Short mmCIF file of C-alpha atoms and ligand atoms in Angstrom, two decimals:
data_model
loop_
_atom_site.label_atom_id
_atom_site.label_comp_id
_atom_site.label_asym_id
_atom_site.label_seq_id
_atom_site.Cartn_x
_atom_site.Cartn_y
_atom_site.Cartn_z
CA MET O 14 0.04 0.13 -0.28
CA SER O 15 1.78 3.48 -0.88
CA VAL O 16 1.23 6.84 0.99
CA LEU O 17 0.10 8.41 -1.68
CA ARG O 18 -3.06 7.79 -3.75
CA LYS O 19 -3.49 5.31 -6.27
CA ASP O 20 -4.50 8.08 -9.19
CA PHE O 21 -1.36 10.45 -7.78
CA LEU O 22 -0.65 12.98 -10.72
CA TRP O 23 3.37 12.33 -11.02
CA GLY O 24 4.71 14.60 -13.51
CA GLY O 25 6.83 17.47 -14.33
CA ALA O 26 6.18 21.59 -15.25
CA THR O 27 7.00 24.14 -17.76
CA ALA O 28 5.77 27.12 -19.20
CA ALA O 29 5.82 28.34 -23.01
CA ASN O 30 7.67 30.87 -22.89
CA GLN O 31 10.62 29.57 -21.42
CA CYS O 32 10.46 26.48 -23.24
CA GLU O 33 8.93 26.96 -26.39
CA GLY O 34 10.90 29.26 -28.45
CA ALA O 35 9.45 30.00 -32.06
CA TRP O 36 8.37 33.16 -30.67
CA ASP O 37 7.14 34.90 -33.65
CA HIS O 38 5.86 31.62 -36.07
CA ASP O 39 2.44 30.85 -36.98
CA GLY O 40 0.90 34.22 -36.16
CA LYS O 41 2.20 34.33 -32.80
CA GLY O 42 2.37 37.84 -30.94
CA VAL O 43 5.07 39.48 -28.82
CA SER O 44 4.58 38.80 -25.57
CA VAL O 45 6.16 40.54 -22.75
CA ALA O 46 8.10 37.77 -22.23
CA ASP O 47 10.02 38.41 -25.26
CA ILE O 48 11.18 41.63 -24.70
CA CYS O 49 12.91 40.59 -21.80
CA THR O 50 16.88 39.96 -22.13
CA GLY O 51 18.94 37.30 -20.89
CA GLY O 52 20.72 38.11 -17.51
CA ARG O 53 22.32 36.01 -14.32
CA PHE O 54 22.44 35.64 -10.71
CA GLY O 55 23.52 39.09 -9.59
CA GLN O 56 22.78 40.52 -12.79
CA SER O 57 19.26 41.43 -13.43
CA LYS O 58 17.84 40.91 -17.13
CA ARG O 59 16.61 43.88 -18.98
CA ILE O 60 13.03 44.93 -20.22
CA THR O 61 13.30 46.48 -23.76
CA PRO O 62 10.24 47.73 -24.84
CA VAL O 63 11.95 48.40 -28.25
CA LEU O 64 13.89 45.28 -29.10
CA GLU O 65 17.85 45.87 -29.93
CA GLU O 66 19.70 44.55 -32.92
CA GLY O 67 22.71 41.84 -31.48
CA THR O 68 20.98 41.46 -27.91
CA PHE O 69 19.58 38.09 -26.58
CA TYR O 70 16.46 36.99 -25.72
CA PRO O 71 16.11 34.21 -24.29
CA SER O 72 12.29 33.47 -24.97
CA HIS O 73 12.85 33.80 -28.74
CA GLU O 74 14.49 29.99 -29.24
CA ALA O 75 14.39 29.03 -25.55
CA ILE O 76 14.97 24.86 -26.09
CA GLN O 77 12.93 25.07 -28.94
CA HIS O 78 10.14 23.02 -27.76
CA TYR O 79 7.64 23.91 -29.80
CA ASP O 80 9.17 21.92 -32.74
CA ARG O 81 10.44 19.20 -30.68
CA PHE O 82 7.05 18.77 -27.96
CA LYS O 83 6.98 15.19 -29.60
CA GLU O 84 10.29 14.19 -28.87
CA ASP O 85 10.32 16.11 -25.12
CA ILE O 86 6.94 14.12 -24.24
CA ALA O 87 7.99 11.09 -25.50
CA LEU O 88 10.88 11.24 -23.03
CA PHE O 89 8.18 12.66 -20.34
CA ALA O 90 6.14 8.98 -20.71
CA GLU O 91 9.15 6.98 -20.70
CA MET O 92 9.90 8.57 -17.14
CA GLY O 93 6.08 7.41 -16.77
CA PHE O 94 4.34 11.09 -16.10
CA LYS O 95 0.68 10.82 -15.60
CA CYS O 96 0.49 14.39 -15.98
CA TYR O 97 2.15 17.19 -17.77
CA ARG O 98 1.46 20.82 -16.83
CA PHE O 99 2.25 23.26 -19.75
CA SER O 100 1.14 26.77 -20.54
CA ILE O 101 -0.61 27.97 -23.50
CA ALA O 102 0.87 31.14 -24.91
CA TRP O 103 -1.57 33.95 -25.12
CA THR O 104 -0.20 35.37 -27.83
CA ARG O 105 -0.26 32.52 -29.90
CA ILE O 106 -4.25 32.71 -29.45
CA PHE O 107 -4.62 36.26 -29.56
CA PRO O 108 -1.80 37.53 -31.24
CA ASN O 109 -2.33 41.35 -29.87
CA GLY O 110 -4.52 39.93 -26.94
CA ASP O 111 -7.33 42.24 -28.74
CA GLU O 112 -8.33 40.59 -31.69
CA THR O 113 -11.99 39.62 -31.82
CA GLN O 114 -11.05 35.98 -33.68
CA PRO O 115 -8.78 33.56 -32.13
CA ASN O 116 -5.57 32.44 -34.45
CA GLU O 117 -6.26 28.79 -35.56
CA ALA O 118 -2.93 28.07 -36.39
CA GLY O 119 -1.90 28.60 -32.17
CA LEU O 120 -5.16 26.69 -31.23
CA ARG O 121 -4.10 23.73 -33.81
CA HIS O 122 -0.78 23.65 -32.38
CA TYR O 123 -2.09 22.59 -28.87
CA ASP O 124 -4.86 20.59 -29.81
CA GLU O 125 -1.07 18.52 -31.28
CA VAL O 126 0.11 19.02 -27.80
CA ILE O 127 -2.89 17.79 -26.14
CA ASP O 128 -3.33 14.66 -28.56
CA GLU O 129 0.42 13.67 -28.06
CA CYS O 130 -0.22 13.86 -23.89
CA ARG O 131 -3.36 11.63 -24.60
CA ARG O 132 -1.46 9.04 -26.45
CA TYR O 133 0.65 8.28 -23.54
CA GLY O 134 -2.04 8.22 -21.01
CA ILE O 135 -0.27 11.76 -19.76
CA GLU O 136 -3.16 14.28 -18.19
CA PRO O 137 -2.68 17.78 -19.37
CA LEU O 138 -2.92 20.67 -16.70
CA ILE O 139 -2.77 23.79 -18.28
CA THR O 140 -1.57 27.07 -17.12
CA ILE O 141 -3.96 30.10 -19.14
CA SER O 142 -1.75 32.58 -17.81
CA HIS O 143 2.08 31.98 -17.25
CA TYR O 144 3.84 35.11 -17.28
CA GLU O 145 3.38 35.90 -20.65
CA VAL O 146 0.83 38.75 -21.06
CA PRO O 147 0.50 39.97 -25.01
CA PHE O 148 2.57 43.07 -25.22
CA GLY O 149 -0.16 44.53 -27.46
CA LEU O 150 -2.10 44.42 -24.33
CA THR O 151 0.38 46.52 -22.31
CA LYS O 152 0.73 48.94 -25.06
CA LYS O 153 -3.06 49.38 -25.32
CA CYS O 154 -3.85 49.74 -22.07
CA ASN O 155 -1.29 48.92 -19.53
CA ALA O 156 -2.80 45.29 -19.47
CA TRP O 157 -3.87 44.48 -16.12
CA VAL O 158 -4.12 48.22 -14.63
CA SER O 159 -6.97 48.38 -16.45
CA ARG O 160 -10.23 46.66 -16.30
CA GLU O 161 -10.69 46.03 -20.41
CA MET O 162 -8.05 43.27 -19.41
CA ILE O 163 -11.03 41.18 -17.81
CA ASP O 164 -12.66 40.98 -21.07
CA TYR O 165 -9.60 40.16 -23.40
CA PHE O 166 -8.57 37.65 -21.06
CA LEU O 167 -12.03 35.62 -20.98
CA ASN O 168 -12.17 36.22 -24.39
CA TYR O 169 -9.19 33.87 -24.59
CA CYS O 170 -10.51 31.43 -22.04
CA ARG O 171 -13.32 31.11 -24.11
CA ALA O 172 -11.47 30.19 -26.99
CA ILE O 173 -9.43 27.44 -25.58
CA PHE O 174 -12.45 26.45 -22.97
CA THR O 175 -14.43 25.57 -25.96
CA ARG O 176 -11.50 24.32 -28.13
CA TYR O 177 -10.25 21.92 -25.98
CA LYS O 178 -13.43 20.65 -24.47
CA GLY O 179 -13.64 17.04 -23.73
CA LYS O 180 -9.98 16.65 -23.83
CA VAL O 181 -8.48 18.68 -21.16
CA LYS O 182 -9.98 18.28 -17.24
CA TYR O 183 -7.62 20.51 -15.20
CA TRP O 184 -6.82 24.76 -16.19
CA LEU O 185 -5.14 27.10 -13.64
CA THR O 186 -5.83 30.37 -14.38
CA PHE O 187 -2.68 32.87 -13.72
CA ASN O 188 0.36 31.31 -12.82
CA GLU O 189 1.86 32.49 -9.11
CA ILE O 190 -1.10 35.18 -9.38
CA ASN O 191 0.82 36.19 -5.91
CA SER O 192 4.13 37.44 -7.40
CA ALA O 193 2.38 40.92 -8.06
CA ILE O 194 2.18 41.41 -4.28
CA ALA O 195 6.12 42.27 -4.68
CA PRO O 196 7.19 44.57 -7.70
CA MET O 197 8.67 41.54 -9.67
CA GLY O 198 5.50 40.86 -10.48
CA ALA O 199 4.53 43.77 -12.34
CA LEU O 200 5.89 42.87 -15.46
CA LEU O 201 5.51 39.29 -16.23
CA ASN O 202 2.52 38.34 -13.98
CA GLN O 203 0.46 41.65 -14.73
CA GLY O 204 2.10 43.00 -18.22
CA ILE O 205 2.81 46.42 -16.32
CA LEU O 206 5.37 48.70 -18.01
CA ASN O 207 5.06 52.78 -17.52
CA ASP O 208 8.11 53.56 -19.56
CA LEU O 209 7.54 52.53 -22.83
CA THR O 210 10.45 54.17 -24.30
CA HIS O 211 13.77 53.49 -22.07
CA PRO O 212 14.82 49.66 -21.17
CA THR O 213 14.53 49.11 -17.38
CA GLU O 214 16.07 46.69 -15.15
CA PHE O 215 14.05 43.81 -14.60
CA MET O 216 14.89 43.37 -10.80
CA HIS O 217 14.68 47.39 -10.29
CA GLN O 218 11.55 48.53 -12.34
CA PRO O 219 9.86 51.74 -10.43
CA ASP O 220 6.84 50.50 -8.67
CA GLN O 221 3.62 51.57 -8.25
CA PRO O 222 2.01 49.41 -5.65
CA GLN O 223 -1.55 50.86 -6.23
CA GLN O 224 -1.44 50.12 -10.09
CA ARG O 225 -0.13 45.91 -8.78
CA PHE O 226 -2.95 45.85 -6.60
CA GLN O 227 -5.66 47.07 -8.62
CA GLY O 228 -4.22 44.98 -11.24
CA LEU O 229 -4.66 42.01 -8.78
CA HIS O 230 -8.00 42.85 -8.43
CA HIS O 231 -9.13 42.75 -11.99
CA GLN O 232 -6.87 39.25 -12.15
CA LEU O 233 -9.04 38.45 -9.55
CA VAL O 234 -12.42 39.04 -10.95
CA ALA O 235 -11.44 37.81 -13.98
CA SER O 236 -10.01 34.00 -12.88
CA ALA O 237 -13.65 33.87 -10.42
CA LEU O 238 -15.49 34.72 -13.87
CA ALA O 239 -13.51 32.22 -15.77
CA VAL O 240 -13.78 29.55 -13.48
CA GLN O 241 -17.52 29.97 -13.69
CA MET O 242 -17.42 29.98 -17.48
CA SER O 243 -15.23 26.97 -17.24
CA HIS O 244 -18.37 25.24 -15.55
CA GLU O 245 -20.76 26.27 -17.91
CA ILE O 246 -18.82 25.06 -21.35
CA ASP O 247 -17.80 22.25 -19.46
CA PRO O 248 -19.13 20.82 -16.04
CA ASP O 249 -16.38 18.29 -15.88
CA TYR O 250 -13.69 20.72 -15.84
CA ARG O 251 -11.98 21.65 -12.79
CA VAL O 252 -10.12 24.94 -12.27
CA GLY O 253 -7.42 25.96 -9.64
CA SER O 254 -5.47 28.63 -8.12
CA MET O 255 -1.77 28.84 -8.51
CA MET O 256 0.33 30.49 -6.10
CA ILE O 257 3.92 30.92 -4.81
CA TYR O 258 4.30 29.40 -1.49
CA SER O 259 6.36 31.57 0.46
CA ALA O 260 7.15 29.32 3.81
CA SER O 261 7.65 31.78 6.19
CA TYR O 262 8.99 31.79 9.81
CA PRO O 263 9.18 34.18 12.53
CA LEU O 264 13.08 34.99 13.01
CA THR O 265 12.96 34.95 16.62
CA CYS O 266 10.02 34.29 19.15
CA ARG O 267 9.90 37.84 19.98
CA PRO O 268 6.32 38.81 19.82
CA SER O 269 6.98 41.56 17.76
CA ASP O 270 8.46 39.15 15.14
CA VAL O 271 5.86 36.72 15.48
CA LEU O 272 3.11 39.54 14.27
CA ALA O 273 5.80 40.94 11.29
CA ASN O 274 5.37 37.04 10.22
CA GLN O 275 1.79 37.01 10.44
CA LYS O 276 1.66 40.25 8.34
CA TYR O 277 3.78 38.63 5.75
CA ASN O 278 1.98 35.71 5.72
CA ARG O 279 -1.35 37.53 5.14
CA LEU O 280 0.09 39.39 2.71
CA TYR O 281 2.47 37.16 0.53
CA ASN O 282 0.60 33.91 0.82
CA TYR O 283 -3.00 34.00 1.92
CA TYR O 284 -4.12 37.45 0.31
CA CYS O 285 -4.73 36.06 -3.24
CA THR O 286 -5.66 32.41 -2.28
CA ASP O 287 -8.23 33.68 0.43
CA ILE O 288 -10.38 35.43 -2.40
CA GLN O 289 -9.68 32.82 -4.68
CA ALA O 290 -10.50 29.88 -2.27
CA ARG O 291 -12.98 31.36 0.08
CA GLY O 292 -14.65 33.95 -2.64
CA ALA O 293 -14.01 37.49 -0.90
CA TYR O 294 -11.31 39.90 0.28
CA PRO O 295 -10.44 38.68 4.05
CA ALA O 296 -10.73 41.39 6.89
CA TYR O 297 -7.12 42.40 7.24
CA ALA O 298 -6.89 43.53 3.44
CA LYS O 299 -8.02 47.01 4.29
CA ARG O 300 -5.31 47.57 6.67
CA LEU O 301 -2.81 45.86 4.89
CA LEU O 302 -3.85 48.14 1.61
CA ASP O 303 -4.41 51.60 3.89
CA GLU O 304 -0.75 51.46 4.77
CA MET O 305 0.34 51.06 1.23
CA GLY O 306 -1.66 53.87 0.52
CA VAL O 307 -3.68 51.69 -1.82
CA GLU O 308 -7.17 52.02 -2.80
CA ILE O 309 -9.03 49.54 -4.83
CA GLN O 310 -11.43 50.52 -7.35
CA MET O 311 -14.17 47.87 -7.10
CA HIS O 312 -17.59 47.23 -9.23
CA PRO O 313 -21.02 46.84 -7.81
CA GLY O 314 -21.12 43.07 -8.42
CA ASP O 315 -17.53 42.61 -7.84
CA ALA O 316 -18.01 40.58 -4.70
CA GLU O 317 -21.04 38.32 -6.19
CA ILE O 318 -18.66 37.07 -8.92
CA LEU O 319 -15.58 36.49 -6.53
CA LYS O 320 -17.89 34.55 -4.49
CA LYS O 321 -19.19 32.43 -7.07
CA GLY O 322 -16.16 31.58 -8.76
CA THR O 323 -14.25 29.78 -5.91
CA VAL O 324 -11.84 27.33 -7.36
CA ASP O 325 -12.28 23.98 -7.41
CA PHE O 326 -8.61 23.16 -6.21
CA ILE O 327 -5.57 24.88 -4.96
CA THR O 328 -1.97 24.29 -6.60
CA PHE O 329 1.01 26.39 -5.60
CA SER O 330 5.15 26.33 -6.33
CA TYR O 331 7.37 25.94 -3.34
CA TYR O 332 10.90 26.34 -3.45
CA MET O 333 12.46 28.07 -0.38
CA SER O 334 11.36 29.47 3.00
CA SER O 335 12.48 32.65 5.02
CA CYS O 336 12.03 34.32 8.09
CA GLN O 337 10.61 37.78 9.18
CA THR O 338 11.62 40.06 11.66
CA ALA O 339 10.01 43.72 12.95
CA GLU O 340 13.86 44.51 13.25
CA LYS O 341 15.37 46.50 10.12
CA ALA O 342 17.33 43.74 8.54
CA GLU O 343 18.75 43.47 5.45
CA SER O 344 16.73 41.11 3.02
CA GLY O 345 19.03 37.82 1.80
CA GLU O 346 19.89 38.10 -1.76
CA GLY O 347 18.09 35.53 -3.40
CA ASN O 348 14.87 35.85 -1.20
CA ILE O 349 12.81 37.10 -3.98
CA LEU O 350 9.94 37.51 -1.81
CA GLY O 351 11.55 39.56 0.58
CA GLY O 352 12.46 38.16 4.35
CA VAL O 353 15.71 37.66 6.00
CA PRO O 354 17.77 34.32 5.79
CA ASN O 355 17.13 31.15 8.23
CA PRO O 356 20.37 30.44 9.90
CA TYR O 357 19.16 26.97 10.20
CA LEU O 358 19.08 26.27 6.18
CA LYS O 359 21.32 25.84 3.55
CA ALA O 360 20.94 27.81 0.13
CA SER O 361 21.22 27.02 -3.40
CA ASP O 362 23.86 28.68 -5.75
CA TRP O 363 21.05 31.48 -6.34
CA GLY O 364 20.66 32.17 -2.46
CA TRP O 365 17.42 30.29 -2.32
CA GLN O 366 17.23 28.35 0.91
CA ILE O 367 16.30 24.90 0.71
CA ASP O 368 13.69 23.24 3.30
CA PRO O 369 12.00 20.38 2.85
CA GLU O 370 10.15 20.48 5.83
CA GLY O 371 8.84 23.76 4.90
CA LEU O 372 6.80 21.80 2.17
CA ARG O 373 5.23 19.82 4.78
CA TYR O 374 4.65 22.91 6.64
CA ALA O 375 2.77 24.40 3.64
CA LEU O 376 0.96 21.50 2.58
CA ASN O 377 -0.70 21.21 6.40
CA ASP O 378 -1.45 25.14 6.35
CA LEU O 379 -3.06 25.27 3.19
CA TYR O 380 -4.98 22.09 3.95
CA ASP O 381 -6.24 23.58 7.37
CA ARG O 382 -7.03 26.84 5.72
CA TYR O 383 -9.11 26.10 2.68
CA GLY O 384 -9.84 22.31 3.07
CA LYS O 385 -9.64 21.92 -0.62
CA PRO O 386 -7.69 19.39 -2.90
CA LEU O 387 -4.04 20.59 -3.18
CA MET O 388 -1.14 19.75 -5.95
CA VAL O 389 2.58 21.29 -5.84
CA VAL O 390 3.03 21.98 -9.12
CA GLU O 391 6.39 23.47 -9.23
CA ASN O 392 9.69 22.37 -6.86
CA GLY O 393 12.60 21.72 -7.83
CA LEU O 394 16.57 22.77 -7.36
CA GLY O 395 17.80 25.16 -9.46
CA ALA O 396 21.92 23.86 -10.32
CA LYS O 397 24.62 24.43 -12.50
CA ASP O 398 24.82 20.98 -14.20
CA GLU O 399 28.32 19.25 -16.00
CA LEU O 400 27.75 17.44 -18.68
CA GLN O 401 30.20 14.67 -18.92
CA ALA O 402 32.59 13.74 -21.88
CA ASP O 403 30.11 10.78 -21.98
CA GLY O 404 26.61 12.79 -22.10
CA THR O 405 25.61 11.71 -18.49
CA VAL O 406 25.06 14.18 -15.72
CA ASN O 407 25.32 13.15 -12.12
CA ASP O 408 22.83 15.07 -10.40
CA ASP O 409 22.76 13.78 -7.33
CA TYR O 410 22.07 17.01 -5.51
CA ARG O 411 18.89 17.23 -7.70
CA ILE O 412 18.08 13.65 -6.27
CA ASP O 413 18.74 14.81 -2.54
CA TYR O 414 16.51 17.80 -3.16
CA LEU O 415 13.77 16.50 -4.38
CA ARG O 416 13.73 13.15 -2.42
CA ARG O 417 13.67 15.16 0.88
CA HIS O 418 10.82 17.26 -0.60
CA ILE O 419 8.72 13.93 -1.66
CA GLU O 420 9.20 12.57 1.47
CA GLN O 421 8.03 15.59 3.69
CA MET O 422 5.19 15.54 0.43
CA LYS O 423 4.12 12.22 1.85
CA GLU O 424 4.53 12.81 5.40
CA ALA O 425 1.90 16.00 4.79
CA VAL O 426 -0.49 13.43 3.19
CA GLN O 427 -0.24 10.89 6.66
CA ASP O 428 -0.96 14.31 8.57
CA GLY O 429 -4.44 14.11 6.30
CA VAL O 430 -4.06 16.15 3.63
CA ASP O 431 -5.69 16.22 0.18
CA LEU O 432 -3.28 16.26 -2.14
CA MET O 433 -3.69 15.55 -5.95
CA GLY O 434 -0.21 15.41 -7.57
CA TYR O 435 3.28 16.87 -8.05
CA THR O 436 4.64 18.25 -11.13
CA PRO O 437 8.25 19.19 -10.38
CA TRP O 438 9.21 22.36 -12.04
CA GLY O 439 11.36 22.26 -15.47
CA CYS O 440 10.98 18.81 -15.88
CA ILE O 441 13.79 19.64 -19.11
CA ASP O 442 16.07 22.06 -18.66
CA LEU O 443 14.62 25.77 -19.93
CA VAL O 444 14.72 29.54 -19.17
CA SER O 445 14.68 30.68 -16.17
CA ALA O 446 12.39 33.15 -15.20
CA SER O 447 13.84 35.23 -12.61
CA THR O 448 17.38 35.44 -14.14
CA GLY O 449 16.92 34.62 -18.08
CA GLU O 450 19.69 32.10 -18.38
CA TYR O 451 20.04 28.51 -19.10
CA ALA O 452 22.90 27.84 -16.83
CA LYS O 453 20.26 27.67 -13.88
CA ARG O 454 18.85 24.07 -14.44
CA TYR O 455 16.20 22.15 -13.32
CA GLY O 456 15.53 19.24 -15.39
CA PHE O 457 15.81 15.46 -15.57
CA ILE O 458 16.55 16.15 -19.17
CA TYR O 459 19.82 18.12 -20.30
CA VAL O 460 19.57 20.33 -22.64
CA ARG O 461 22.48 20.98 -24.73
CA ARG O 462 22.04 24.95 -25.49
CA TYR O 463 24.28 27.47 -23.71
CA ASP O 464 23.68 31.42 -22.26
CA ASN O 465 26.40 32.21 -24.67
CA GLY O 466 24.18 31.30 -27.83
CA THR O 467 25.75 27.95 -28.48
CA GLY O 468 24.53 24.37 -28.16
CA ASP O 469 22.55 22.23 -30.66
CA PHE O 470 19.55 21.64 -28.53
CA ALA O 471 20.53 17.77 -27.96
CA ARG O 472 17.95 16.54 -25.18
CA LEU O 473 20.00 14.00 -22.80
CA LYS O 474 18.96 11.92 -19.95
CA LYS O 475 20.29 12.88 -16.31
CA LYS O 476 20.59 10.78 -13.61
CA SER O 477 17.75 12.17 -12.40
CA PHE O 478 15.67 10.80 -15.10
CA TYR O 479 16.05 6.87 -14.41
CA TRP O 480 15.34 7.91 -10.58
CA TYR O 481 12.17 9.63 -10.92
CA LYS O 482 10.95 6.74 -13.39
CA LYS O 483 11.75 4.91 -10.26
CA VAL O 484 10.08 6.99 -8.19
CA ILE O 485 6.93 7.57 -10.49
CA ALA O 486 6.83 3.48 -11.08
CA SER O 487 6.91 2.82 -7.15
CA ASN O 488 4.05 5.83 -6.62
CA GLY O 489 7.01 7.49 -4.24
CA GLU O 490 7.73 4.58 -2.61
CA ASN O 491 11.24 3.93 -3.75
CA LEU O 492 13.10 6.80 -3.51
CA SER O 493 16.39 5.33 -3.09
CA ASP O 494 18.94 5.76 -5.52
C1 LIG R 8 8.68 30.17 -10.59
C2 LIG R 8 7.78 30.04 -11.93
O1 LIG R 8 8.63 31.56 -10.08
O2 LIG R 8 9.75 29.30 -10.50
C3 LIG R 8 8.69 29.69 -13.09
O3 LIG R 8 6.36 30.14 -11.86
C4 LIG R 8 10.09 29.87 -12.85
O4 LIG R 8 8.14 30.54 -14.52
C5 LIG R 8 10.16 29.03 -11.50
O5 LIG R 8 10.50 29.58 -13.87
C6 LIG R 8 11.64 29.06 -10.87
O6 LIG R 8 12.07 30.24 -10.89
P1 LIG R 8 13.44 30.61 -11.80
O7 LIG R 8 13.73 31.55 -11.56
O8 LIG R 8 14.82 29.80 -11.11
O9 LIG R 8 13.39 30.50 -13.25
#
């Protein structure tokens, strides 16, 4: 008897802008990801509203998944995947975002991807908007700052919900919706860019919380309407929310640190999911927003929409944890959602503190709070891999990271959590979202492509590929090498 349920959705996750490439093929429009240059840890990628000749834009070729998806899905099937989480590039379906009719070539592409998954019995889990808002909408109305976006998003949802009816069951509305609680989510998650003429550093965009929180309100309303629309189109559809769970602990047991941690949790971990899962703004929202000088414009009827459009399940990414203190303290480099380093934990080469027990905590915390089925749709170790002369990669550090997180996931299930599945991030190496580089690798499959523009995109199985295959075959019981 295994700890995890028999139909546990083992798999992996990617996002279109980080793996597809073919950024302007078959009628695809420009997304906000397509105007981001490469970067690396300690050197922010840049946002260039006007594309620069000779500059490297990693999304333009990424790992060529658009043309190689059959080869990649065959490798996923070889590992025994039951589920593949991928995103649809909004700009393949509506190139500028405001067209009335969808682009047939884009729709056809995802028909093929879904059919290929189905051929192997792999359940597609589709993220509708994963960090690639149409840049046309940024230029037209500064994207999610504007309420018009709700209609553009719903047109897009209608097109894909209708087209893929009967072939898809699970959808996620916005990837890491709560990334917009921090300034780094403004462009990628929300398509907000105030200077359309000059390049900006991705990590240091001038910030306006009013825009981000108003944008979030529009996204939350859009998400709730999308949930309702999906059920009208196909009562079998199941639509989930998707957040970054940033496990957080008080730095000390000083009551002021405990309060600082509570405030952090409310803002980063609960604000969006309270609304998406419980259907209303939480009582604490007003004071938090007041303190930031934010005033949200709501339309009559919004409260009713939020109430009626609660999600069917909750998903999240989990990579790291941090600590909170009421004292003035420097944020640790790499802790992208703020906080200070935990003295008991080690960090990855990118400064993300590794905390497997934090995943057990996260699962219990979310299940206690919402009581809805959960799924871990991202988790993994971004690391520098070394390709050996014989084509192998001995990524024991990745196996160790994943094993320890799966162990904690199983603990959480024994604690009583209803866990649907696990799709580790970047099951095939792809471009990093935060730094825009290839060097930060997550995959079970190595892709021979480098930041200097060299490499033939060949796919090579890492040691973790064979390990994960055994894990899946044993439904998580055999975690040894
Ligand atoms: C999540 C995103 O933030 O984490 C992914 O949903 C992203 O798009 C992943 O790639 C890992 O982050 P990074 O910056 O290492 O690519």
